[in-house]
Amino acid sequence: MNVREDLKAFIDDELTAERRTEVQRELDADLELQREMEFMRLLGSELRSAALQPSAEGKDRTLRWLERRQTKRRVINPRLQWALAGAGCFLLAAILFPVFAQSKAASKRTAALMKEREAAAASAPHGFAGTAKDFDDKTPASPAEAPVAGGGFRRENRKSTMGRNPSDPENLINGSPSVPPQAIPTQQPLMIRSGQISLEVEEVEEAVKKATRQIEAMGGMVQNSNVSGAENERGSAEIVVRVPESKFTAAMEGMEAIGKPLSHSSTGEDATTQVADVEARLKVMRAEEQQYVLLLRAARTIGQIMEVRDRLSSVRQEIESLDAQRKSLRAQTSYSTITVTMQEKNKDPKALTPPPANWSEDTLTSSKEVLFAIGRFLARAAIFLGVLAPIWIPLGLVAWFLRRRYAR
Amino acid sequence: MQVVREKIMPGRGIDVAQAARDFYEPVFRFCARHVGKDLASDAAQETFLTAHKVRQNFRGESSLRTWLFGIALNECRRLARQKRIEPSTVPLIDVSQQDEGQSILDRRLLQEALQKLSAEHREVVVLHEIEGLTYEEAAKVLDVPVGTVKSRLHHAFLQLRRSLDTTYEGATR
């Protein structure tokens, strides 16, 4: 080993006895090495004597801070801290338990209410069993305001007719019929579903035929078909098909199997409440219509007849409108719509693939969907955090307190 | 010589306030040699605040001064990064009090030679030559093997000699 490398360690007495003897032997024999060592010794000595020795500042400030910290820690001993933390948790539980209990009760009440509404909606085609709110909000010109002898109308409390025979003319004159509540099974949700599929196919004509056969086999129909493409050009087609709602998934899969799927999407809207609402209102309006018919027969004066006829006319218009809505909703929920866009494969590999006609719109739609999804996610997260704040804020504070305690 | 009181309190580590009373001055000077005098008090205070936070980590395997220097070195490095201070520009030598009778080397040239050292070489020179730490203590402060300290010190002195060669020749002629 090079002795020069150990020269500094020799001066500092940081060598083993054996190595020190070896270096000493080399030093005795080499004058240049002695001069080098002498210089190092001189340099070390000069460094120590010439080093800046600045006077310390800020000692009092540091000591004050440290003493304050230690005093502060002595005020609350660790056992007391644990006891306080336990008491805090107990207090928190005592506060939160009634809140949870109330929340649970409210949740049960809401669930019961929802169940009741669903049952009412499901029963609408068979008999009206809507809630009081439905009745109040949606029933116009109630026949409870029945004409009485003498030409005027008398307002009757609806509850007073409960339990009476709806077909009894006396009851009809005195108030609206009420249908006794009945147990109704929960109805399947009615969905308005639609799907979009974009496909790449070998032959557009053939693919359209194949799709049509498949849809018809499922009990559906082709609502719209548009095939385009001249000779030597890539053909394209767009068909809009309607399939029974129950076959929607199978139809989507069947359409995708016709060619190479490029994109697909599906949307669904729950129309159960809408349908139930329309049907319930329809039921009520029909009952009203019957009452007005009976009232018309019972009318004695021209004034009464004209008044009842006006009301009957408006009720019938309302019934027509509601019936149309019901049919439309039923049609939409019975049959789902699938839009299939087909594009022939590029036969000439050199030819550039033209972009889809509506690519910008698709991109815009997709980006909007993503934006809405992110917005929904953030809103949900904010709601969750807000609602659960009584839980996570105290827990966070306890964690923060413990972290600070152990970090010190 | 300063009396070292390393009182380790059961379950609480060392008494940092006592450590500050005993070691504030050397820690301050150590910091001043890394970040300059203006920031040294901040660095020293941060050193003791950190020591207070991690006092339970002190096991007594090294001396308290070595342990504090280790913390101070990290604080100085952090502060230097934060304030964009180049440690090589911080003066180590007191050039204002050149004693012609005793000093052989020109202090101004010595300061210039020290400024040419790399940060690693400068650190070992400060720890061993100026602060007076042994190789083993310096190795603990820097968290490197003792052999590395020995090697760095050897190369630091070689470089200093090269820088001061002319001066040394002039002084010994």
PDB file of N, CA and C in Angstrom, chain A residues 1 4-9 12 14-15 32 35-36 38-59 61-63 65-67 69-70 73-74 78 406-408, chain B residues 12 15-17 20-21 24-25 28-29 32-33 37 41-42 45 48-49 52-53 55-56 91-94 103-105 107 110 114 125 128-130 134-135 150 153-154 157-158 160-161 164 168-169 172:
ATOM      1  N   MET A   1       0.847  -1.202   0.000  1.00  0.00           N
ATOM      2  CA  MET A   1       0.000   0.000   0.000  1.00  0.00           C
ATOM      3  C   MET A   1       0.880   1.249   0.000  1.00  0.00           C
ATOM      4  N   ARG A   4       2.141   7.199   1.240  1.00  0.00           N
ATOM      5  CA  ARG A   4       1.647   8.596   1.181  1.00  0.00           C
ATOM      6  C   ARG A   4       0.161   8.675   1.553  1.00  0.00           C
ATOM      7  N   GLU A   5      -0.588   7.670   1.168  1.00  0.00           N
ATOM      8  CA  GLU A   5      -2.028   7.678   1.447  1.00  0.00           C
ATOM      9  C   GLU A   5      -2.320   7.589   2.943  1.00  0.00           C
ATOM     10  N   ASP A   6      -1.357   7.014   3.667  1.00  0.00           N
ATOM     11  CA  ASP A   6      -1.563   6.862   5.116  1.00  0.00           C
ATOM     12  C   ASP A   6      -0.860   7.936   5.932  1.00  0.00           C
ATOM     13  N   LEU A   7      -0.232   8.873   5.221  1.00  0.00           N
ATOM     14  CA  LEU A   7       0.563   9.882   5.921  1.00  0.00           C
ATOM     15  C   LEU A   7      -0.286  10.746   6.860  1.00  0.00           C
ATOM     16  N   LYS A   8      -1.428  11.149   6.358  1.00  0.00           N
ATOM     17  CA  LYS A   8      -2.326  11.991   7.162  1.00  0.00           C
ATOM     18  C   LYS A   8      -2.847  11.210   8.377  1.00  0.00           C
ATOM     19  N   ALA A   9      -3.207   9.938   8.126  1.00  0.00           N
ATOM     20  CA  ALA A   9      -3.696   9.105   9.236  1.00  0.00           C
ATOM     21  C   ALA A   9      -2.570   8.861  10.246  1.00  0.00           C
ATOM     22  N   ASP A  12      -2.397  11.862  12.409  1.00  0.00           N
ATOM     23  CA  ASP A  12      -3.565  11.922  13.302  1.00  0.00           C
ATOM     24  C   ASP A  12      -3.649  10.733  14.259  1.00  0.00           C
ATOM     25  N   GLU A  14      -4.226   7.601  13.634  1.00  0.00           N
ATOM     26  CA  GLU A  14      -5.421   6.800  13.344  1.00  0.00           C
ATOM     27  C   GLU A  14      -5.049   5.487  12.660  1.00  0.00           C
ATOM     28  N   LEU A  15      -3.792   5.072  12.778  1.00  0.00           N
ATOM     29  CA  LEU A  15      -3.345   3.812  12.147  1.00  0.00           C
ATOM     30  C   LEU A  15      -3.170   2.727  13.201  1.00  0.00           C
ATOM     31  N   GLU A  32      11.932  13.274   1.380  1.00  0.00           N
ATOM     32  CA  GLU A  32      10.797  13.947   0.720  1.00  0.00           C
ATOM     33  C   GLU A  32       9.500  13.664   1.459  1.00  0.00           C
ATOM     34  N   ARG A  35       9.287  15.772   4.477  1.00  0.00           N
ATOM     35  CA  ARG A  35       8.878  17.155   4.172  1.00  0.00           C
ATOM     36  C   ARG A  35       7.372  17.225   3.949  1.00  0.00           C
ATOM     37  N   GLU A  36       6.875  16.205   3.280  1.00  0.00           N
ATOM     38  CA  GLU A  36       5.427  16.153   3.000  1.00  0.00           C
ATOM     39  C   GLU A  36       4.641  16.074   4.302  1.00  0.00           C
ATOM     40  N   GLU A  38       5.624  16.998   7.197  1.00  0.00           N
ATOM     41  CA  GLU A  38       5.803  18.252   7.924  1.00  0.00           C
ATOM     42  C   GLU A  38       4.812  19.304   7.421  1.00  0.00           C
ATOM     43  N   PHE A  39       4.638  19.319   6.102  1.00  0.00           N
ATOM     44  CA  PHE A  39       3.699  20.280   5.520  1.00  0.00           C
ATOM     45  C   PHE A  39       2.267  19.995   5.990  1.00  0.00           C
ATOM     46  N   MET A  40       1.934  18.716   5.991  1.00  0.00           N
ATOM     47  CA  MET A  40       0.582  18.350   6.429  1.00  0.00           C
ATOM     48  C   MET A  40       0.342  18.754   7.872  1.00  0.00           C
ATOM     49  N   ARG A  41       1.338  18.539   8.694  1.00  0.00           N
ATOM     50  CA  ARG A  41       1.218  18.896  10.109  1.00  0.00           C
ATOM     51  C   ARG A  41       1.035  20.409  10.266  1.00  0.00           C
ATOM     52  N   LEU A  42       1.833  21.115   9.478  1.00  0.00           N
ATOM     53  CA  LEU A  42       1.768  22.576   9.495  1.00  0.00           C
ATOM     54  C   LEU A  42       0.389  23.060   9.041  1.00  0.00           C
ATOM     55  N   LEU A  43      -0.091  22.438   7.978  1.00  0.00           N
ATOM     56  CA  LEU A  43      -1.391  22.822   7.413  1.00  0.00           C
ATOM     57  C   LEU A  43      -2.525  22.568   8.408  1.00  0.00           C
ATOM     58  N   GLY A  44      -2.459  21.407   9.056  1.00  0.00           N
ATOM     59  CA  GLY A  44      -3.479  21.072  10.057  1.00  0.00           C
ATOM     60  C   GLY A  44      -3.464  22.055  11.206  1.00  0.00           C
ATOM     61  N   SER A  45      -2.264  22.371  11.648  1.00  0.00           N
ATOM     62  CA  SER A  45      -2.113  23.296  12.771  1.00  0.00           C
ATOM     63  C   SER A  45      -2.643  24.678  12.387  1.00  0.00           C
ATOM     64  N   GLU A  46      -2.298  25.102  11.169  1.00  0.00           N
ATOM     65  CA  GLU A  46      -2.735  26.414  10.690  1.00  0.00           C
ATOM     66  C   GLU A  46      -4.257  26.473  10.585  1.00  0.00           C
ATOM     67  N   LEU A  47      -4.865  25.368  10.103  1.00  0.00           N
ATOM     68  CA  LEU A  47      -6.330  25.316   9.975  1.00  0.00           C
ATOM     69  C   LEU A  47      -6.995  25.486  11.339  1.00  0.00           C
ATOM     70  N   ARG A  48      -6.456  24.797  12.320  1.00  0.00           N
ATOM     71  CA  ARG A  48      -7.056  24.867  13.663  1.00  0.00           C
ATOM     72  C   ARG A  48      -6.906  26.258  14.283  1.00  0.00           C
ATOM     73  N   SER A  49      -5.705  26.840  14.097  1.00  0.00           N
ATOM     74  CA  SER A  49      -5.470  28.133  14.755  1.00  0.00           C
ATOM     75  C   SER A  49      -6.149  29.285  14.028  1.00  0.00           C
ATOM     76  N   ALA A  50      -6.293  29.156  12.690  1.00  0.00           N
ATOM     77  CA  ALA A  50      -6.841  30.283  11.920  1.00  0.00           C
ATOM     78  C   ALA A  50      -8.346  30.175  11.705  1.00  0.00           C
ATOM     79  N   ALA A  51      -8.937  29.082  12.163  1.00  0.00           N
ATOM     80  CA  ALA A  51     -10.382  28.893  11.905  1.00  0.00           C
ATOM     81  C   ALA A  51     -11.201  29.983  12.578  1.00  0.00           C
ATOM     82  N   LEU A  52     -12.229  30.402  11.870  1.00  0.00           N
ATOM     83  CA  LEU A  52     -13.151  31.402  12.430  1.00  0.00           C
ATOM     84  C   LEU A  52     -13.848  30.813  13.652  1.00  0.00           C
ATOM     85  N   GLN A  53     -13.943  31.624  14.692  1.00  0.00           N
ATOM     86  CA  GLN A  53     -14.641  31.163  15.903  1.00  0.00           C
ATOM     87  C   GLN A  53     -15.766  32.152  16.197  1.00  0.00           C
ATOM     88  N   PRO A  54     -16.838  32.099  15.439  1.00  0.00           N
ATOM     89  CA  PRO A  54     -17.904  33.092  15.653  1.00  0.00           C
ATOM     90  C   PRO A  54     -18.571  32.892  17.009  1.00  0.00           C
ATOM     91  N   SER A  55     -18.938  34.015  17.617  1.00  0.00           N
ATOM     92  CA  SER A  55     -19.615  33.909  18.928  1.00  0.00           C
ATOM     93  C   SER A  55     -21.065  33.480  18.711  1.00  0.00           C
ATOM     94  N   ALA A  56     -21.517  32.605  19.588  1.00  0.00           N
ATOM     95  CA  ALA A  56     -22.854  32.005  19.427  1.00  0.00           C
ATOM     96  C   ALA A  56     -23.950  33.030  19.682  1.00  0.00           C
ATOM     97  N   GLU A  57     -24.973  32.947  18.891  1.00  0.00           N
ATOM     98  CA  GLU A  57     -26.143  33.819  19.055  1.00  0.00           C
ATOM     99  C   GLU A  57     -27.397  32.947  19.070  1.00  0.00           C
ATOM    100  N   GLY A  58     -28.389  33.430  19.768  1.00  0.00           N
ATOM    101  CA  GLY A  58     -29.701  32.742  19.742  1.00  0.00           C
ATOM    102  C   GLY A  58     -29.823  31.608  20.738  1.00  0.00           C
ATOM    103  N   LYS A  59     -28.852  31.485  21.634  1.00  0.00           N
ATOM    104  CA  LYS A  59     -28.906  30.372  22.592  1.00  0.00           C
ATOM    105  C   LYS A  59     -30.107  30.525  23.532  1.00  0.00           C
ATOM    106  N   ARG A  61     -32.903  32.073  23.094  1.00  0.00           N
ATOM    107  CA  ARG A  61     -34.174  31.823  22.400  1.00  0.00           C
ATOM    108  C   ARG A  61     -34.444  30.314  22.300  1.00  0.00           C
ATOM    109  N   THR A  62     -33.389  29.573  21.922  1.00  0.00           N
ATOM    110  CA  THR A  62     -33.538  28.119  21.787  1.00  0.00           C
ATOM    111  C   THR A  62     -33.845  27.473  23.137  1.00  0.00           C
ATOM    112  N   LEU A  63     -33.116  27.940  24.173  1.00  0.00           N
ATOM    113  CA  LEU A  63     -33.339  27.354  25.508  1.00  0.00           C
ATOM    114  C   LEU A  63     -34.745  27.648  26.012  1.00  0.00           C
ATOM    115  N   TRP A  65     -37.386  28.116  24.236  1.00  0.00           N
ATOM    116  CA  TRP A  65     -38.340  27.288  23.481  1.00  0.00           C
ATOM    117  C   TRP A  65     -38.339  25.853  24.019  1.00  0.00           C
ATOM    118  N   LEU A  66     -37.117  25.352  24.240  1.00  0.00           N
ATOM    119  CA  LEU A  66     -37.015  23.952  24.710  1.00  0.00           C
ATOM    120  C   LEU A  66     -37.628  23.802  26.105  1.00  0.00           C
ATOM    121  N   GLU A  67     -37.350  24.762  26.962  1.00  0.00           N
ATOM    122  CA  GLU A  67     -37.898  24.683  28.323  1.00  0.00           C
ATOM    123  C   GLU A  67     -39.419  24.798  28.311  1.00  0.00           C
ATOM    124  N   ARG A  69     -41.330  23.793  25.913  1.00  0.00           N
ATOM    125  CA  ARG A  69     -41.841  22.510  25.425  1.00  0.00           C
ATOM    126  C   ARG A  69     -41.879  21.483  26.548  1.00  0.00           C
ATOM    127  N   GLN A  70     -40.775  21.477  27.318  1.00  0.00           N
ATOM    128  CA  GLN A  70     -40.703  20.459  28.381  1.00  0.00           C
ATOM    129  C   GLN A  70     -41.699  20.759  29.489  1.00  0.00           C
ATOM    130  N   ARG A  73     -45.089  19.762  28.409  1.00  0.00           N
ATOM    131  CA  ARG A  73     -45.300  18.318  28.440  1.00  0.00           C
ATOM    132  C   ARG A  73     -45.530  17.809  29.863  1.00  0.00           C
ATOM    133  N   ARG A  74     -44.893  18.516  30.805  1.00  0.00           N
ATOM    134  CA  ARG A  74     -45.047  18.038  32.182  1.00  0.00           C
ATOM    135  C   ARG A  74     -46.437  18.335  32.733  1.00  0.00           C
ATOM    136  N   PRO A  78     -48.635  11.498  30.557  1.00  0.00           N
ATOM    137  CA  PRO A  78     -49.143  10.602  29.516  1.00  0.00           C
ATOM    138  C   PRO A  78     -50.402   9.843  29.921  1.00  0.00           C
ATOM    139  N   TYR A 406     -46.625  11.699  19.172  1.00  0.00           N
ATOM    140  CA  TYR A 406     -45.531  10.761  18.981  1.00  0.00           C
ATOM    141  C   TYR A 406     -44.381  11.369  18.199  1.00  0.00           C
ATOM    142  N   ALA A 407     -44.659  12.419  17.435  1.00  0.00           N
ATOM    143  CA  ALA A 407     -43.578  13.058  16.678  1.00  0.00           C
ATOM    144  C   ALA A 407     -42.658  13.837  17.593  1.00  0.00           C
ATOM    145  N   ARG A 408     -43.189  14.285  18.722  1.00  0.00           N
ATOM    146  CA  ARG A 408     -42.357  15.082  19.635  1.00  0.00           C
ATOM    147  C   ARG A 408     -41.350  14.239  20.370  1.00  0.00           C
TER     148      ARG A 408
ATOM    149  N   ARG B  12     -38.094   9.001  27.723  1.00  0.00           N
ATOM    150  CA  ARG B  12     -38.170  10.309  27.064  1.00  0.00           C
ATOM    151  C   ARG B  12     -36.908  10.654  26.296  1.00  0.00           C
ATOM    152  N   ASP B  15     -32.234  14.758  27.751  1.00  0.00           N
ATOM    153  CA  ASP B  15     -32.738  16.071  28.145  1.00  0.00           C
ATOM    154  C   ASP B  15     -32.130  17.080  27.159  1.00  0.00           C
ATOM    155  N   VAL B  16     -32.930  17.462  26.165  1.00  0.00           N
ATOM    156  CA  VAL B  16     -32.397  18.294  25.082  1.00  0.00           C
ATOM    157  C   VAL B  16     -32.077  19.706  25.573  1.00  0.00           C
ATOM    158  N   ALA B  17     -32.840  20.190  26.547  1.00  0.00           N
ATOM    159  CA  ALA B  17     -32.556  21.527  27.078  1.00  0.00           C
ATOM    160  C   ALA B  17     -31.158  21.546  27.703  1.00  0.00           C
ATOM    161  N   ALA B  20     -28.625  21.476  25.007  1.00  0.00           N
ATOM    162  CA  ALA B  20     -28.466  22.800  24.380  1.00  0.00           C
ATOM    163  C   ALA B  20     -27.574  23.695  25.237  1.00  0.00           C
ATOM    164  N   ARG B  21     -27.730  23.576  26.556  1.00  0.00           N
ATOM    165  CA  ARG B  21     -26.870  24.385  27.440  1.00  0.00           C
ATOM    166  C   ARG B  21     -25.401  23.993  27.245  1.00  0.00           C
ATOM    167  N   TYR B  24     -24.634  24.160  22.710  1.00  0.00           N
ATOM    168  CA  TYR B  24     -25.139  25.142  21.744  1.00  0.00           C
ATOM    169  C   TYR B  24     -23.991  25.816  20.991  1.00  0.00           C
ATOM    170  N   GLU B  25     -22.938  26.220  21.715  1.00  0.00           N
ATOM    171  CA  GLU B  25     -21.834  26.948  21.077  1.00  0.00           C
ATOM    172  C   GLU B  25     -21.155  26.125  19.980  1.00  0.00           C
ATOM    173  N   PHE B  28     -23.496  25.817  17.087  1.00  0.00           N
ATOM    174  CA  PHE B  28     -23.629  27.086  16.373  1.00  0.00           C
ATOM    175  C   PHE B  28     -22.427  27.310  15.450  1.00  0.00           C
ATOM    176  N   ARG B  29     -21.219  27.082  15.983  1.00  0.00           N
ATOM    177  CA  ARG B  29     -20.009  27.306  15.170  1.00  0.00           C
ATOM    178  C   ARG B  29     -19.978  26.334  13.989  1.00  0.00           C
ATOM    179  N   ALA B  32     -22.296  27.679  11.522  1.00  0.00           N
ATOM    180  CA  ALA B  32     -21.753  28.894  10.896  1.00  0.00           C
ATOM    181  C   ALA B  32     -20.746  28.537   9.808  1.00  0.00           C
ATOM    182  N   ARG B  33     -20.043  27.433   9.982  1.00  0.00           N
ATOM    183  CA  ARG B  33     -19.045  27.016   8.982  1.00  0.00           C
ATOM    184  C   ARG B  33     -19.683  26.370   7.747  1.00  0.00           C
ATOM    185  N   LYS B  37     -22.600  32.836   9.249  1.00  0.00           N
ATOM    186  CA  LYS B  37     -22.985  33.260  10.602  1.00  0.00           C
ATOM    187  C   LYS B  37     -24.433  33.750  10.675  1.00  0.00           C
ATOM    188  N   SER B  41     -27.714  30.779  13.617  1.00  0.00           N
ATOM    189  CA  SER B  41     -28.602  30.656  14.792  1.00  0.00           C
ATOM    190  C   SER B  41     -29.883  29.914  14.419  1.00  0.00           C
ATOM    191  N   ASP B  42     -30.397  30.184  13.195  1.00  0.00           N
ATOM    192  CA  ASP B  42     -31.588  29.450  12.742  1.00  0.00           C
ATOM    193  C   ASP B  42     -31.287  27.955  12.626  1.00  0.00           C
ATOM    194  N   GLN B  45     -30.869  26.429  16.052  1.00  0.00           N
ATOM    195  CA  GLN B  45     -32.163  26.264  16.725  1.00  0.00           C
ATOM    196  C   GLN B  45     -32.929  25.074  16.120  1.00  0.00           C
ATOM    197  N   PHE B  48     -31.675  21.806  17.454  1.00  0.00           N
ATOM    198  CA  PHE B  48     -32.158  21.389  18.775  1.00  0.00           C
ATOM    199  C   PHE B  48     -33.657  21.079  18.770  1.00  0.00           C
ATOM    200  N   LEU B  49     -34.392  21.750  17.899  1.00  0.00           N
ATOM    201  CA  LEU B  49     -35.823  21.417  17.792  1.00  0.00           C
ATOM    202  C   LEU B  49     -35.987  19.999  17.237  1.00  0.00           C
ATOM    203  N   HIS B  52     -35.057  17.558  19.790  1.00  0.00           N
ATOM    204  CA  HIS B  52     -36.151  17.402  20.765  1.00  0.00           C
ATOM    205  C   HIS B  52     -37.219  16.434  20.241  1.00  0.00           C
ATOM    206  N   LYS B  53     -37.493  16.538  18.937  1.00  0.00           N
ATOM    207  CA  LYS B  53     -38.522  15.666  18.347  1.00  0.00           C
ATOM    208  C   LYS B  53     -38.075  14.208  18.314  1.00  0.00           C
ATOM    209  N   ARG B  55     -35.599  12.816  20.162  1.00  0.00           N
ATOM    210  CA  ARG B  55     -34.702  12.535  21.289  1.00  0.00           C
ATOM    211  C   ARG B  55     -34.760  11.070  21.741  1.00  0.00           C
ATOM    212  N   GLN B  56     -35.900  10.418  21.473  1.00  0.00           N
ATOM    213  CA  GLN B  56     -36.004   9.014  21.890  1.00  0.00           C
ATOM    214  C   GLN B  56     -35.146   8.099  21.031  1.00  0.00           C
ATOM    215  N   PRO B  91     -16.853  31.559   4.549  1.00  0.00           N
ATOM    216  CA  PRO B  91     -15.448  31.609   5.023  1.00  0.00           C
ATOM    217  C   PRO B  91     -15.203  30.702   6.234  1.00  0.00           C
ATOM    218  N   LEU B  92     -14.067  30.024   6.211  1.00  0.00           N
ATOM    219  CA  LEU B  92     -13.682  29.160   7.349  1.00  0.00           C
ATOM    220  C   LEU B  92     -12.534  29.783   8.136  1.00  0.00           C
ATOM    221  N   ILE B  93     -11.795  30.633   7.461  1.00  0.00           N
ATOM    222  CA  ILE B  93     -10.575  31.174   8.056  1.00  0.00           C
ATOM    223  C   ILE B  93     -10.784  32.637   8.431  1.00  0.00           C
ATOM    224  N   ASP B  94     -10.241  32.987   9.568  1.00  0.00           N
ATOM    225  CA  ASP B  94     -10.335  34.373  10.027  1.00  0.00           C
ATOM    226  C   ASP B  94      -9.182  35.163   9.395  1.00  0.00           C
ATOM    227  N   SER B 103       1.964  32.869  12.007  1.00  0.00           N
ATOM    228  CA  SER B 103       1.430  32.189  10.834  1.00  0.00           C
ATOM    229  C   SER B 103       2.457  32.136   9.725  1.00  0.00           C
ATOM    230  N   ILE B 104       2.671  30.933   9.236  1.00  0.00           N
ATOM    231  CA  ILE B 104       3.605  30.770   8.127  1.00  0.00           C
ATOM    232  C   ILE B 104       2.862  30.931   6.808  1.00  0.00           C
ATOM    233  N   LEU B 105       1.629  30.368   6.768  1.00  0.00           N
ATOM    234  CA  LEU B 105       0.834  30.412   5.538  1.00  0.00           C
ATOM    235  C   LEU B 105       0.002  31.684   5.505  1.00  0.00           C
ATOM    236  N   ARG B 107      -3.189  33.450   5.221  1.00  0.00           N
ATOM    237  CA  ARG B 107      -4.561  32.991   5.530  1.00  0.00           C
ATOM    238  C   ARG B 107      -5.525  33.235   4.371  1.00  0.00           C
ATOM    239  N   LEU B 110      -4.980  30.507   2.081  1.00  0.00           N
ATOM    240  CA  LEU B 110      -5.524  29.279   2.681  1.00  0.00           C
ATOM    241  C   LEU B 110      -7.047  29.231   2.504  1.00  0.00           C
ATOM    242  N   LEU B 114      -9.178  26.488   0.461  1.00  0.00           N
ATOM    243  CA  LEU B 114     -10.318  25.747   1.045  1.00  0.00           C
ATOM    244  C   LEU B 114     -11.578  25.881   0.176  1.00  0.00           C
ATOM    245  N   VAL B 125     -12.686  18.000   6.387  1.00  0.00           N
ATOM    246  CA  VAL B 125     -11.679  18.924   6.929  1.00  0.00           C
ATOM    247  C   VAL B 125     -12.271  19.687   8.122  1.00  0.00           C
ATOM    248  N   HIS B 128     -12.870  17.108  11.135  1.00  0.00           N
ATOM    249  CA  HIS B 128     -11.676  16.567  11.804  1.00  0.00           C
ATOM    250  C   HIS B 128     -10.716  17.655  12.255  1.00  0.00           C
ATOM    251  N   GLU B 129     -10.363  18.544  11.314  1.00  0.00           N
ATOM    252  CA  GLU B 129      -9.313  19.521  11.636  1.00  0.00           C
ATOM    253  C   GLU B 129      -9.827  20.657  12.520  1.00  0.00           C
ATOM    254  N   ILE B 130     -11.017  21.138  12.209  1.00  0.00           N
ATOM    255  CA  ILE B 130     -11.503  22.324  12.932  1.00  0.00           C
ATOM    256  C   ILE B 130     -12.336  21.939  14.155  1.00  0.00           C
ATOM    257  N   THR B 134     -12.710  12.687  15.874  1.00  0.00           N
ATOM    258  CA  THR B 134     -11.872  11.583  15.401  1.00  0.00           C
ATOM    259  C   THR B 134     -12.440  11.068  14.081  1.00  0.00           C
ATOM    260  N   TYR B 135     -11.665  10.181  13.429  1.00  0.00           N
ATOM    261  CA  TYR B 135     -12.138   9.637  12.145  1.00  0.00           C
ATOM    262  C   TYR B 135     -13.476   8.913  12.358  1.00  0.00           C
ATOM    263  N   LYS B 150     -10.937   8.658   5.977  1.00  0.00           N
ATOM    264  CA  LYS B 150      -9.469   8.667   5.854  1.00  0.00           C
ATOM    265  C   LYS B 150      -9.063   9.049   4.419  1.00  0.00           C
ATOM    266  N   LEU B 153      -9.938  12.706   3.592  1.00  0.00           N
ATOM    267  CA  LEU B 153      -9.014  13.628   4.263  1.00  0.00           C
ATOM    268  C   LEU B 153      -7.662  13.662   3.542  1.00  0.00           C
ATOM    269  N   HIS B 154      -7.186  12.499   3.132  1.00  0.00           N
ATOM    270  CA  HIS B 154      -5.916  12.410   2.411  1.00  0.00           C
ATOM    271  C   HIS B 154      -5.988  13.233   1.120  1.00  0.00           C
ATOM    272  N   PHE B 157      -6.185  17.033   1.699  1.00  0.00           N
ATOM    273  CA  PHE B 157      -4.879  17.632   2.003  1.00  0.00           C
ATOM    274  C   PHE B 157      -3.987  17.689   0.779  1.00  0.00           C
ATOM    275  N   LEU B 158      -4.102  16.666  -0.073  1.00  0.00           N
ATOM    276  CA  LEU B 158      -3.329  16.695  -1.319  1.00  0.00           C
ATOM    277  C   LEU B 158      -3.716  17.910  -2.151  1.00  0.00           C
ATOM    278  N   LEU B 160      -5.187  20.644  -1.093  1.00  0.00           N
ATOM    279  CA  LEU B 160      -4.779  21.877  -0.415  1.00  0.00           C
ATOM    280  C   LEU B 160      -3.285  22.143  -0.668  1.00  0.00           C
ATOM    281  N   ARG B 161      -2.505  21.080  -0.651  1.00  0.00           N
ATOM    282  CA  ARG B 161      -1.067  21.260  -0.879  1.00  0.00           C
ATOM    283  C   ARG B 161      -0.794  21.776  -2.285  1.00  0.00           C
ATOM    284  N   LEU B 164      -1.666  25.334  -2.419  1.00  0.00           N
ATOM    285  CA  LEU B 164      -0.784  26.213  -1.624  1.00  0.00           C
ATOM    286  C   LEU B 164       0.695  26.007  -1.938  1.00  0.00           C
ATOM    287  N   TYR B 168       3.772  27.547   0.052  1.00  0.00           N
ATOM    288  CA  TYR B 168       4.589  26.720   0.939  1.00  0.00           C
ATOM    289  C   TYR B 168       6.059  26.814   0.549  1.00  0.00           C
ATOM    290  N   GLU B 169       6.304  26.750  -0.771  1.00  0.00           N
ATOM    291  CA  GLU B 169       7.692  26.839  -1.246  1.00  0.00           C
ATOM    292  C   GLU B 169       8.293  28.162  -0.801  1.00  0.00           C
ATOM    293  N   THR B 172       8.979  28.167   3.039  1.00  0.00           N
ATOM    294  CA  THR B 172      10.046  27.311   3.572  1.00  0.00           C
ATOM    295  C   THR B 172      11.407  27.639   2.967  1.00  0.00           C
TER     296      THR B 172
END
